[in-house]
Amino acid sequence: MDVIQVEGGHRVTGEVRVEGAKNSALKLMAATIMAPGVTTLTNVPNIADVHVMGKVLKNIGARIEVVNEHELRIDTSSVDSWETPYHLVAQMRASTAVLGPLLSRFGRAVVAMPGGCNIGARKIDMHILGLEALGVEFEVEHGNIYASAPHGLVGDTVTLSFASVGATENLMMASVFAKGVTTIDNAAREPEIVDLANMLNEMGAKISGAGSPVIEIEGVSELRPVEHRVVGDRIEAGTFLAIGALTGDPVTVLGFDPAHLGLVLRKFEQMGASVERVSGGCRVWRERPLVPTDIQTLPFPGFPTDMQAQVMCLLALAKGSCVITENVFENRFMFASELSRMGADITIEGHHAIVHGVDGFSGTQVRSPDLRGGAALVLAGLVADGLTTVSDIHHIDRGYEGFVEKLSSLGACVERASVPDEGADEPL
């Protein structure tokens, strides 16, 4: 069993560069299905979820050449299947991103119900309701979603009940070849949505309004392959910037647009940290005690749910109490019980976490409950007394490339190690 071991108390400072955004790269890879030929994606993160999406594409007939660890050439000329395998799709939530592209290309799709981190119910009702408005018919049975558009895709106005990123992306991709104009109302506004729309437009789509609550898509007859650079990962950037606010010494993060972390950076400042925009990134440090600050997660431009655990780690050391409200994923507070093992004082009441600041953390054995929670536990270990061992780090591998190596480059005393999986061979 692989674990990450962190010895607290060491000075952590310096500069680190983040990779392309996980939440963008996966959708861009799926979108290549719609443009037969060779599309080149650069600045692709070398992470587990990208490997899984690559296997999904290969399984339906795509050929993928890894030019270097951050550049993929994806040839979708010979894609001849619209059915994705359960054993791959069930590994990550982003798997439903192939639904729209397959419907666009073949007028049908078979996709397994999504998996990934156990942080929410993964309901895809909005995907289904929105696509039904475009003429898609659905059957859900035996864990699979069977979708078909027997009369073709036809543009319509779709109003989302929640600004869902996944539903917005699927509707956008399915609408590219639909007859007429499709309007997505209450669309998600995340930077990754804009990145996907930009690539689709480069391919020949006619999409306007991406990044706003209303997106319009005028149907076209075909798309062409392109070369596109994945936008920088704002969540990876926020994770490393949180270290500057946590330890106090300056941490500079390059390779992303600070505008994509607007509210996160403002909250860092409210907590007592200093924030400086630099060319191609941002620098964060702190010279005074952490200040309790209420947080509520919301779709972009609100506070991202993917930064909630990292910020809870900070607020658990603030001088006073505050409330974190989780409005996106109902199970995202699983991280709190693990942080409490390190000495945090956190009470969960429904979708609220009441955080009472403590003087410090104590190193111990903790388990990564999900992708962001696992990264935040490693951050807590940086300032904990003694040794912290984080297990179940396969979650971290899904979204952070070279996490340990980057932390080490900042001066952290951290290593990845293999330890016996106690109890693995014991009889039931």
Tab-separated table of C-alpha atoms in Angstrom:
chain	number	residue	atom	x	y	z
A	1	MET	CA	0.000	0.000	0.000
A	2	ASP	CA	1.400	3.369	-1.041
A	3	VAL	CA	1.245	6.202	1.493
A	4	ILE	CA	2.512	9.765	1.746
A	5	GLN	CA	4.528	10.496	4.871
A	6	VAL	CA	5.003	14.094	6.013
A	7	GLU	CA	7.249	15.357	8.782
A	8	GLY	CA	5.932	18.665	10.078
A	9	GLY	CA	7.828	21.742	11.140
A	10	HIS	CA	10.032	22.291	8.089
A	11	ARG	CA	10.140	25.610	6.221
A	12	VAL	CA	8.106	25.429	3.019
A	13	THR	CA	8.633	28.205	0.496
A	14	GLY	CA	9.565	28.791	-3.138
A	15	GLU	CA	8.039	28.523	-6.588
A	16	VAL	CA	6.038	25.773	-8.270
A	17	ARG	CA	4.357	25.469	-11.680
A	18	VAL	CA	0.994	23.770	-12.040
A	19	GLU	CA	-0.174	21.535	-14.872
A	20	GLY	CA	-3.165	21.794	-17.188
A	21	ALA	CA	-6.572	21.544	-15.547
A	22	LYS	CA	-7.839	18.036	-14.878
A	23	ASN	CA	-11.438	19.194	-15.162
A	24	SER	CA	-10.746	20.672	-18.583
A	25	ALA	CA	-8.410	18.062	-20.094
A	26	LEU	CA	-10.881	15.207	-19.579
A	27	LYS	CA	-13.688	17.050	-21.407
A	28	LEU	CA	-11.373	18.193	-24.211
A	29	MET	CA	-10.275	14.588	-24.711
A	30	ALA	CA	-13.917	13.518	-24.958
A	31	ALA	CA	-14.652	16.318	-27.449
A	32	THR	CA	-12.078	14.930	-29.913
A	33	ILE	CA	-14.646	12.216	-30.719
A	34	MET	CA	-16.626	14.863	-32.608
A	35	ALA	CA	-13.835	15.802	-35.036
A	36	PRO	CA	-12.548	12.719	-36.921
A	37	GLY	CA	-8.797	13.067	-37.445
A	38	VAL	CA	-5.831	13.955	-35.251
A	39	THR	CA	-6.346	16.563	-32.531
A	40	THR	CA	-3.309	17.582	-30.473
A	41	LEU	CA	-3.756	18.585	-26.850
A	42	THR	CA	-0.853	20.229	-25.030
A	43	ASN	CA	-0.377	21.021	-21.326
A	44	VAL	CA	-2.244	17.813	-20.454
A	45	PRO	CA	-1.675	16.696	-16.827
A	46	ASN	CA	-0.064	13.271	-16.408
A	47	ILE	CA	-2.580	11.978	-13.855
A	48	ALA	CA	-4.645	8.851	-13.286
A	49	ASP	CA	-7.957	10.297	-14.544
A	50	VAL	CA	-6.362	11.300	-17.865
A	51	HIS	CA	-5.026	7.758	-18.234
A	52	VAL	CA	-8.533	6.376	-17.630
A	53	MET	CA	-10.104	8.726	-20.195
A	54	GLY	CA	-7.408	7.694	-22.660
A	55	LYS	CA	-8.377	4.057	-22.159
A	56	VAL	CA	-12.052	4.925	-22.662
A	57	LEU	CA	-11.226	6.570	-26.005
A	58	LYS	CA	-8.997	3.678	-27.088
A	59	ASN	CA	-11.753	1.225	-26.200
A	60	ILE	CA	-14.114	2.849	-28.710
A	61	GLY	CA	-11.478	2.892	-31.457
A	62	ALA	CA	-9.333	6.007	-30.994
A	63	ARG	CA	-5.556	5.920	-31.317
A	64	ILE	CA	-3.505	8.002	-28.890
A	65	GLU	CA	0.145	8.965	-29.257
A	66	VAL	CA	1.877	10.351	-26.176
A	67	VAL	CA	4.353	12.819	-27.699
A	68	ASN	CA	5.733	13.732	-24.286
A	69	GLU	CA	4.184	13.382	-20.883
A	70	HIS	CA	2.111	16.550	-21.409
A	71	GLU	CA	1.126	16.297	-25.096
A	72	LEU	CA	-1.380	13.903	-26.631
A	73	ARG	CA	-2.209	13.303	-30.283
A	74	ILE	CA	-5.648	11.751	-30.409
A	75	ASP	CA	-6.754	10.198	-33.713
A	76	THR	CA	-10.509	9.604	-33.693
A	77	SER	CA	-10.797	8.710	-37.391
A	78	SER	CA	-11.484	5.059	-36.653
A	79	VAL	CA	-13.801	5.454	-33.662
A	80	ASP	CA	-16.548	2.967	-34.475
A	81	SER	CA	-18.236	2.237	-31.158
A	82	TRP	CA	-20.674	4.258	-29.066
A	83	GLU	CA	-20.519	1.984	-26.020
A	84	THR	CA	-18.094	2.706	-23.193
A	85	PRO	CA	-16.900	-0.012	-20.788
A	86	TYR	CA	-18.176	-0.037	-17.212
A	87	HIS	CA	-14.843	-1.024	-15.641
A	88	LEU	CA	-13.290	2.221	-16.931
A	89	VAL	CA	-16.198	4.629	-16.804
A	90	ALA	CA	-17.111	3.708	-13.216
A	91	GLN	CA	-13.719	4.959	-12.033
A	92	MET	CA	-14.440	8.662	-12.448
A	93	ARG	CA	-17.263	11.174	-12.418
A	94	ALA	CA	-16.093	12.835	-15.643
A	95	SER	CA	-16.971	9.686	-17.581
A	96	THR	CA	-20.356	11.120	-18.552
A	97	ALA	CA	-18.478	13.684	-20.691
A	98	VAL	CA	-18.448	11.176	-23.584
A	99	LEU	CA	-22.256	11.109	-23.710
A	100	GLY	CA	-22.673	14.365	-25.649
A	101	PRO	CA	-19.852	13.685	-28.150
A	102	LEU	CA	-21.078	10.151	-28.893
A	103	LEU	CA	-24.623	11.412	-29.458
A	104	SER	CA	-23.252	14.098	-31.760
A	105	ARG	CA	-21.229	11.657	-33.851
A	106	PHE	CA	-23.400	8.545	-33.856
A	107	GLY	CA	-26.821	9.654	-32.653
A	108	ARG	CA	-26.589	7.103	-29.863
A	109	ALA	CA	-24.505	6.214	-26.833
A	110	VAL	CA	-24.231	3.634	-24.071
A	111	VAL	CA	-22.484	4.975	-20.977
A	112	ALA	CA	-22.124	3.435	-17.520
A	113	MET	CA	-23.339	5.406	-14.530
A	114	PRO	CA	-20.472	7.599	-13.290
A	115	GLY	CA	-18.015	6.834	-10.481
A	116	GLY	CA	-15.043	8.666	-8.941
A	117	CYS	CA	-14.734	10.151	-5.457
A	118	ASN	CA	-17.566	9.250	-3.091
A	119	ILE	CA	-18.539	12.875	-2.451
A	120	GLY	CA	-22.031	13.093	-3.914
A	121	ALA	CA	-25.019	11.258	-5.310
A	122	ARG	CA	-23.816	11.701	-8.934
A	123	LYS	CA	-27.343	12.317	-10.169
A	124	ILE	CA	-27.358	12.990	-13.883
A	125	ASP	CA	-31.011	14.007	-14.056
A	126	MET	CA	-30.082	17.400	-15.516
A	127	HIS	CA	-28.017	15.763	-18.272
A	128	ILE	CA	-30.946	13.544	-19.193
A	129	LEU	CA	-33.652	16.233	-18.984
A	130	GLY	CA	-31.574	18.653	-21.032
A	131	LEU	CA	-30.708	16.139	-23.739
A	132	GLU	CA	-34.332	14.981	-23.915
A	133	ALA	CA	-35.231	18.533	-24.899
A	134	LEU	CA	-32.901	18.102	-27.894
A	135	GLY	CA	-34.638	14.906	-28.993
A	136	VAL	CA	-32.657	12.263	-27.106
A	137	GLU	CA	-34.509	9.232	-25.728
A	138	PHE	CA	-33.146	7.409	-22.662
A	139	GLU	CA	-33.355	4.075	-20.947
A	140	VAL	CA	-31.428	3.378	-17.755
A	141	GLU	CA	-30.978	-0.256	-16.787
A	142	HIS	CA	-28.365	-2.541	-15.247
A	143	GLY	CA	-26.165	0.435	-14.358
A	144	ASN	CA	-25.975	1.697	-17.947
A	145	ILE	CA	-27.461	4.737	-19.685
A	146	TYR	CA	-28.813	3.937	-23.158
A	147	ALA	CA	-29.287	7.098	-25.214
A	148	SER	CA	-30.464	7.557	-28.792
A	149	ALA	CA	-31.727	10.353	-31.033
A	150	PRO	CA	-33.899	8.461	-33.556
A	151	HIS	CA	-35.084	11.659	-35.259
A	152	GLY	CA	-31.809	13.556	-34.946
A	153	LEU	CA	-30.759	16.288	-32.535
A	154	VAL	CA	-32.811	19.481	-32.721
A	155	GLY	CA	-31.943	22.771	-31.024
A	156	ASP	CA	-34.116	24.047	-28.190
A	157	THR	CA	-33.942	26.168	-25.035
A	158	VAL	CA	-32.827	24.253	-21.949
A	159	THR	CA	-33.004	25.800	-18.484
A	160	LEU	CA	-30.866	24.027	-15.887
A	161	SER	CA	-32.232	23.855	-12.335
A	162	PHE	CA	-28.640	24.105	-11.080
A	163	ALA	CA	-25.562	25.470	-12.860
A	164	SER	CA	-24.122	21.990	-13.371
A	165	VAL	CA	-20.720	21.860	-15.050
A	166	GLY	CA	-21.206	18.348	-16.426
A	167	ALA	CA	-24.694	19.020	-17.761
A	168	THR	CA	-23.574	22.281	-19.386
A	169	GLU	CA	-20.651	20.520	-21.095
A	170	ASN	CA	-22.743	17.610	-22.355
A	171	LEU	CA	-25.465	19.905	-23.681
A	172	MET	CA	-22.891	22.140	-25.340
A	173	MET	CA	-21.223	19.211	-27.119
A	174	ALA	CA	-24.491	17.525	-28.092
A	175	SER	CA	-25.820	20.833	-29.483
A	176	VAL	CA	-22.909	21.471	-31.842
A	177	PHE	CA	-24.470	19.287	-34.575
A	178	ALA	CA	-28.118	19.894	-33.624
A	179	LYS	CA	-30.382	21.535	-36.185
A	180	GLY	CA	-31.052	25.175	-35.389
A	181	VAL	CA	-30.058	27.071	-32.258
A	182	THR	CA	-29.745	25.699	-28.738
A	183	THR	CA	-29.829	28.005	-25.715
A	184	ILE	CA	-28.558	26.809	-22.330
A	185	ASP	CA	-30.013	28.989	-19.576
A	186	ASN	CA	-28.447	29.010	-16.081
A	187	ALA	CA	-25.330	27.485	-17.625
A	188	ALA	CA	-22.225	26.793	-15.558
A	189	ARG	CA	-19.635	29.578	-15.860
A	190	GLU	CA	-16.409	27.798	-14.845
A	191	PRO	CA	-13.170	28.582	-16.724
A	192	GLU	CA	-13.110	24.956	-17.884
A	193	ILE	CA	-16.438	25.558	-19.682
A	194	VAL	CA	-14.834	28.477	-21.500
A	195	ASP	CA	-11.816	26.325	-22.405
A	196	LEU	CA	-14.068	23.652	-23.920
A	197	ALA	CA	-16.097	26.229	-25.860
A	198	ASN	CA	-12.895	27.811	-27.160
A	199	MET	CA	-11.625	24.490	-28.517
A	200	LEU	CA	-14.980	23.604	-30.071
A	201	ASN	CA	-15.076	27.024	-31.764
A	202	GLU	CA	-11.532	26.482	-33.051
A	203	MET	CA	-12.847	23.203	-34.508
A	204	GLY	CA	-15.622	25.070	-36.330
A	205	ALA	CA	-18.471	25.200	-33.825
A	206	LYS	CA	-20.543	28.350	-33.321
A	207	ILE	CA	-20.796	28.836	-29.557
A	208	SER	CA	-21.297	32.204	-27.886
A	209	GLY	CA	-21.756	33.238	-24.274
A	210	ALA	CA	-19.471	30.671	-22.608
A	211	GLY	CA	-18.519	32.003	-19.190
A	212	SER	CA	-21.921	33.680	-18.800
A	213	PRO	CA	-25.234	32.231	-17.547
A	214	VAL	CA	-26.603	31.967	-21.097
A	215	ILE	CA	-24.810	29.989	-23.806
A	216	GLU	CA	-26.029	29.830	-27.405
A	217	ILE	CA	-24.980	27.140	-29.859
A	218	GLU	CA	-25.800	27.378	-33.560
A	219	GLY	CA	-25.656	23.942	-35.133
A	220	VAL	CA	-22.989	23.146	-37.740
A	221	SER	CA	-22.500	20.140	-40.004
A	222	GLU	CA	-18.944	19.131	-39.112
A	223	LEU	CA	-15.869	19.853	-36.983
A	224	ARG	CA	-12.189	19.673	-37.890
A	225	PRO	CA	-9.234	18.555	-35.720
A	226	VAL	CA	-7.113	21.271	-34.098
A	227	GLU	CA	-4.207	21.824	-31.716
A	228	HIS	CA	-5.238	23.222	-28.342
A	229	ARG	CA	-3.513	24.023	-25.038
A	230	VAL	CA	-5.327	23.026	-21.850
A	231	VAL	CA	-5.999	25.909	-19.458
A	232	GLY	CA	-3.948	25.934	-16.219
A	233	ASP	CA	-5.366	24.081	-13.216
A	234	ARG	CA	-6.829	26.656	-10.814
A	235	ILE	CA	-7.551	24.031	-8.136
A	236	GLU	CA	-4.002	22.668	-8.139
A	237	ALA	CA	-2.835	26.293	-7.971
A	238	GLY	CA	-5.167	27.022	-5.057
A	239	THR	CA	-3.904	23.968	-3.202
A	240	PHE	CA	-0.276	25.130	-3.359
A	241	LEU	CA	-1.177	28.760	-2.616
A	242	ALA	CA	-2.967	27.523	0.508
A	243	ILE	CA	0.451	26.363	1.742
A	244	GLY	CA	1.656	29.972	1.786
A	245	ALA	CA	-1.350	30.933	3.905
A	246	LEU	CA	-0.862	27.858	6.110
A	247	THR	CA	2.878	28.018	6.828
A	248	GLY	CA	3.386	31.772	6.410
A	249	ASP	CA	6.390	31.697	4.096
A	250	PRO	CA	5.795	32.898	0.514
A	251	VAL	CA	4.730	30.334	-2.068
A	252	THR	CA	4.618	31.396	-5.718
A	253	VAL	CA	2.472	29.401	-8.159
A	254	LEU	CA	2.830	29.833	-11.928
A	255	GLY	CA	0.984	28.413	-14.922
A	256	PHE	CA	-2.568	29.616	-14.243
A	257	ASP	CA	-4.749	32.730	-14.424
A	258	PRO	CA	-5.334	34.274	-10.950
A	259	ALA	CA	-8.700	35.589	-12.198
A	260	HIS	CA	-9.875	31.966	-12.097
A	261	LEU	CA	-9.338	31.965	-8.307
A	262	GLY	CA	-10.837	35.373	-7.595
A	263	LEU	CA	-13.004	34.546	-4.572
A	264	VAL	CA	-10.478	32.051	-3.152
A	265	LEU	CA	-7.752	34.712	-3.148
A	266	ARG	CA	-10.099	37.220	-1.509
A	267	LYS	CA	-10.904	34.683	1.216
A	268	PHE	CA	-7.180	34.072	1.763
A	269	GLU	CA	-6.823	37.827	2.347
A	270	GLN	CA	-9.776	37.838	4.768
A	271	MET	CA	-8.053	35.010	6.668
A	272	GLY	CA	-4.980	37.186	7.165
A	273	ALA	CA	-2.800	36.164	4.225
A	274	SER	CA	-1.160	38.482	1.732
A	275	VAL	CA	-1.800	37.931	-1.989
A	276	GLU	CA	0.302	39.302	-4.842
A	277	ARG	CA	-0.450	38.751	-8.525
A	278	VAL	CA	2.685	38.040	-10.549
A	279	SER	CA	3.268	37.398	-14.240
A	280	GLY	CA	1.620	34.072	-15.057
A	281	GLY	CA	0.517	33.353	-11.508
A	282	CYS	CA	0.269	34.445	-7.901
A	283	ARG	CA	2.176	34.577	-4.593
A	284	VAL	CA	0.685	34.037	-1.107
A	285	TRP	CA	2.239	34.436	2.348
A	286	ARG	CA	1.125	35.353	5.876
A	287	GLU	CA	2.601	37.539	8.617
A	288	ARG	CA	-0.240	37.536	11.176
A	289	PRO	CA	-2.504	34.910	12.804
A	290	LEU	CA	-5.204	33.219	10.754
A	291	VAL	CA	-8.588	34.919	11.061
A	292	PRO	CA	-11.865	32.901	11.201
A	293	THR	CA	-13.791	33.402	7.952
A	294	ASP	CA	-17.148	31.942	6.923
A	295	ILE	CA	-17.153	30.061	3.611
A	296	GLN	CA	-19.953	28.738	1.434
A	297	THR	CA	-19.293	26.733	-1.698
A	298	LEU	CA	-21.152	27.662	-4.866
A	299	PRO	CA	-20.699	27.244	-8.616
A	300	PHE	CA	-18.215	29.628	-10.268
A	301	PRO	CA	-17.669	32.521	-9.667
A	302	GLY	CA	-18.558	31.405	-6.145
A	303	PHE	CA	-16.152	29.598	-3.843
A	304	PRO	CA	-15.225	26.228	-5.447
A	305	THR	CA	-16.188	23.058	-3.630
A	306	ASP	CA	-12.819	21.651	-4.763
A	307	MET	CA	-11.068	24.149	-2.433
A	308	GLN	CA	-13.267	23.529	0.602
A	309	ALA	CA	-11.054	20.901	2.298
A	310	GLN	CA	-7.839	22.901	1.826
A	311	VAL	CA	-9.473	25.978	3.363
A	312	MET	CA	-10.954	23.944	6.231
A	313	CYS	CA	-7.371	22.935	7.044
A	314	LEU	CA	-6.481	26.641	7.364
A	315	LEU	CA	-9.554	27.638	9.347
A	316	ALA	CA	-9.041	24.781	11.809
A	317	LEU	CA	-5.968	26.733	13.000
A	318	ALA	CA	-7.615	30.175	13.071
A	319	LYS	CA	-8.070	32.093	16.326
A	320	GLY	CA	-11.814	31.651	16.777
A	321	SER	CA	-14.790	29.921	15.163
A	322	CYS	CA	-16.429	30.017	11.744
A	323	VAL	CA	-18.870	28.096	9.573
A	324	ILE	CA	-18.219	26.325	6.272
A	325	THR	CA	-21.361	25.611	4.233
A	326	GLU	CA	-21.179	22.971	1.498
A	327	ASN	CA	-23.791	23.574	-1.211
A	328	VAL	CA	-22.482	21.360	-4.010
A	329	PHE	CA	-21.604	17.847	-2.747
A	330	GLU	CA	-23.419	16.378	0.242
A	331	ASN	CA	-20.611	14.036	1.333
A	332	ARG	CA	-17.720	16.464	1.070
A	333	PHE	CA	-17.252	16.724	4.862
A	334	MET	CA	-15.789	13.209	5.169
A	335	PHE	CA	-12.435	14.992	5.301
A	336	ALA	CA	-13.388	16.665	8.604
A	337	SER	CA	-13.332	13.417	10.614
A	338	GLU	CA	-9.808	12.669	9.395
A	339	LEU	CA	-8.593	16.184	10.206
A	340	SER	CA	-10.156	15.785	13.660
A	341	ARG	CA	-7.850	12.799	14.200
A	342	MET	CA	-5.017	15.308	13.908
A	343	GLY	CA	-6.549	17.505	16.610
A	344	ALA	CA	-8.990	19.729	14.724
A	345	ASP	CA	-12.229	20.732	16.474
A	346	ILE	CA	-14.978	20.443	13.850
A	347	THR	CA	-18.692	19.754	14.301
A	348	ILE	CA	-20.835	18.710	11.334
A	349	GLU	CA	-24.477	19.761	11.241
A	350	GLY	CA	-26.073	18.822	7.928
A	351	HIS	CA	-24.290	20.724	5.190
A	352	HIS	CA	-22.598	23.037	7.686
A	353	ALA	CA	-19.231	22.500	9.385
A	354	ILE	CA	-18.656	24.526	12.546
A	355	VAL	CA	-14.901	24.963	12.845
A	356	HIS	CA	-13.356	25.975	16.190
A	357	GLY	CA	-9.710	26.938	15.835
A	358	VAL	CA	-7.058	24.942	17.705
A	359	ASP	CA	-3.419	25.749	18.496
A	360	GLY	CA	-1.945	23.050	16.258
A	361	PHE	CA	-2.197	19.635	14.633
A	362	SER	CA	-0.635	16.357	15.796
A	363	GLY	CA	0.822	13.992	13.255
A	364	THR	CA	-0.902	10.606	13.026
A	365	GLN	CA	-2.227	8.042	10.542
A	366	VAL	CA	-5.067	9.345	8.399
A	367	ARG	CA	-6.912	8.139	5.315
A	368	SER	CA	-7.535	10.148	2.169
A	369	PRO	CA	-11.351	10.212	1.754
A	370	ASP	CA	-11.308	11.781	-1.719
A	371	LEU	CA	-9.082	13.709	-4.111
A	372	ARG	CA	-9.064	17.168	-2.498
A	373	GLY	CA	-9.425	15.884	1.060
A	374	GLY	CA	-6.336	13.736	0.588
A	375	ALA	CA	-4.285	16.686	-0.632
A	376	ALA	CA	-5.508	18.789	2.309
A	377	LEU	CA	-4.438	16.120	4.811
A	378	VAL	CA	-0.928	16.255	3.367
A	379	LEU	CA	-1.012	20.048	3.787
A	380	ALA	CA	-2.067	19.615	7.429
A	381	GLY	CA	0.911	17.332	7.905
A	382	LEU	CA	3.254	20.151	6.865
A	383	VAL	CA	2.443	22.050	10.068
A	384	ALA	CA	1.637	19.106	12.356
A	385	ASP	CA	3.762	18.005	15.271
A	386	GLY	CA	5.640	14.851	14.287
A	387	LEU	CA	4.921	12.428	11.416
A	388	THR	CA	1.683	12.240	9.441
A	389	THR	CA	0.985	9.197	7.253
A	390	VAL	CA	-1.739	9.579	4.614
A	391	SER	CA	-3.099	6.371	3.069
A	392	ASP	CA	-5.507	5.742	0.159
A	393	ILE	CA	-3.449	8.184	-1.886
A	394	HIS	CA	-4.786	6.784	-5.167
A	395	HIS	CA	-7.371	9.545	-4.776
A	396	ILE	CA	-4.603	12.175	-4.839
A	397	ASP	CA	-3.069	10.548	-7.933
A	398	ARG	CA	-6.327	11.172	-9.791
A	399	GLY	CA	-5.802	14.922	-9.814
A	400	TYR	CA	-2.247	15.945	-8.855
A	401	GLU	CA	0.798	15.232	-10.979
A	402	GLY	CA	4.036	14.860	-9.026
A	403	PHE	CA	2.433	16.086	-5.805
A	404	VAL	CA	5.196	14.802	-3.541
A	405	GLU	CA	7.947	16.014	-5.852
A	406	LYS	CA	6.481	19.530	-6.013
A	407	LEU	CA	6.127	19.692	-2.239
A	408	SER	CA	9.727	18.528	-1.854
A	409	SER	CA	10.890	21.265	-4.232
A	410	LEU	CA	9.346	23.778	-1.816
A	411	GLY	CA	11.343	22.342	1.085
A	412	ALA	CA	8.752	20.013	2.601
A	413	CYS	CA	9.990	16.843	4.285
A	414	VAL	CA	7.650	14.472	2.462
A	415	GLU	CA	8.003	11.134	0.710
A	416	ARG	CA	5.933	8.477	-0.964
A	417	ALA	CA	6.477	5.059	0.547
A	418	SER	CA	5.103	1.529	0.344
A	419	VAL	CA	4.010	-0.036	3.615
A	420	PRO	CA	2.350	-3.382	4.440
A	421	ASP	CA	-1.420	-3.276	4.052
A	422	GLU	CA	-2.278	-4.427	7.553
A	423	GLY	CA	-5.230	-6.763	7.626
A	424	ALA	CA	-5.337	-7.267	3.855
A	425	ASP	CA	-4.749	-11.017	4.153
A	426	GLU	CA	-6.722	-11.608	7.310
A	427	PRO	CA	-9.777	-13.907	7.039
A	428	LEU	CA	-13.200	-12.374	7.443
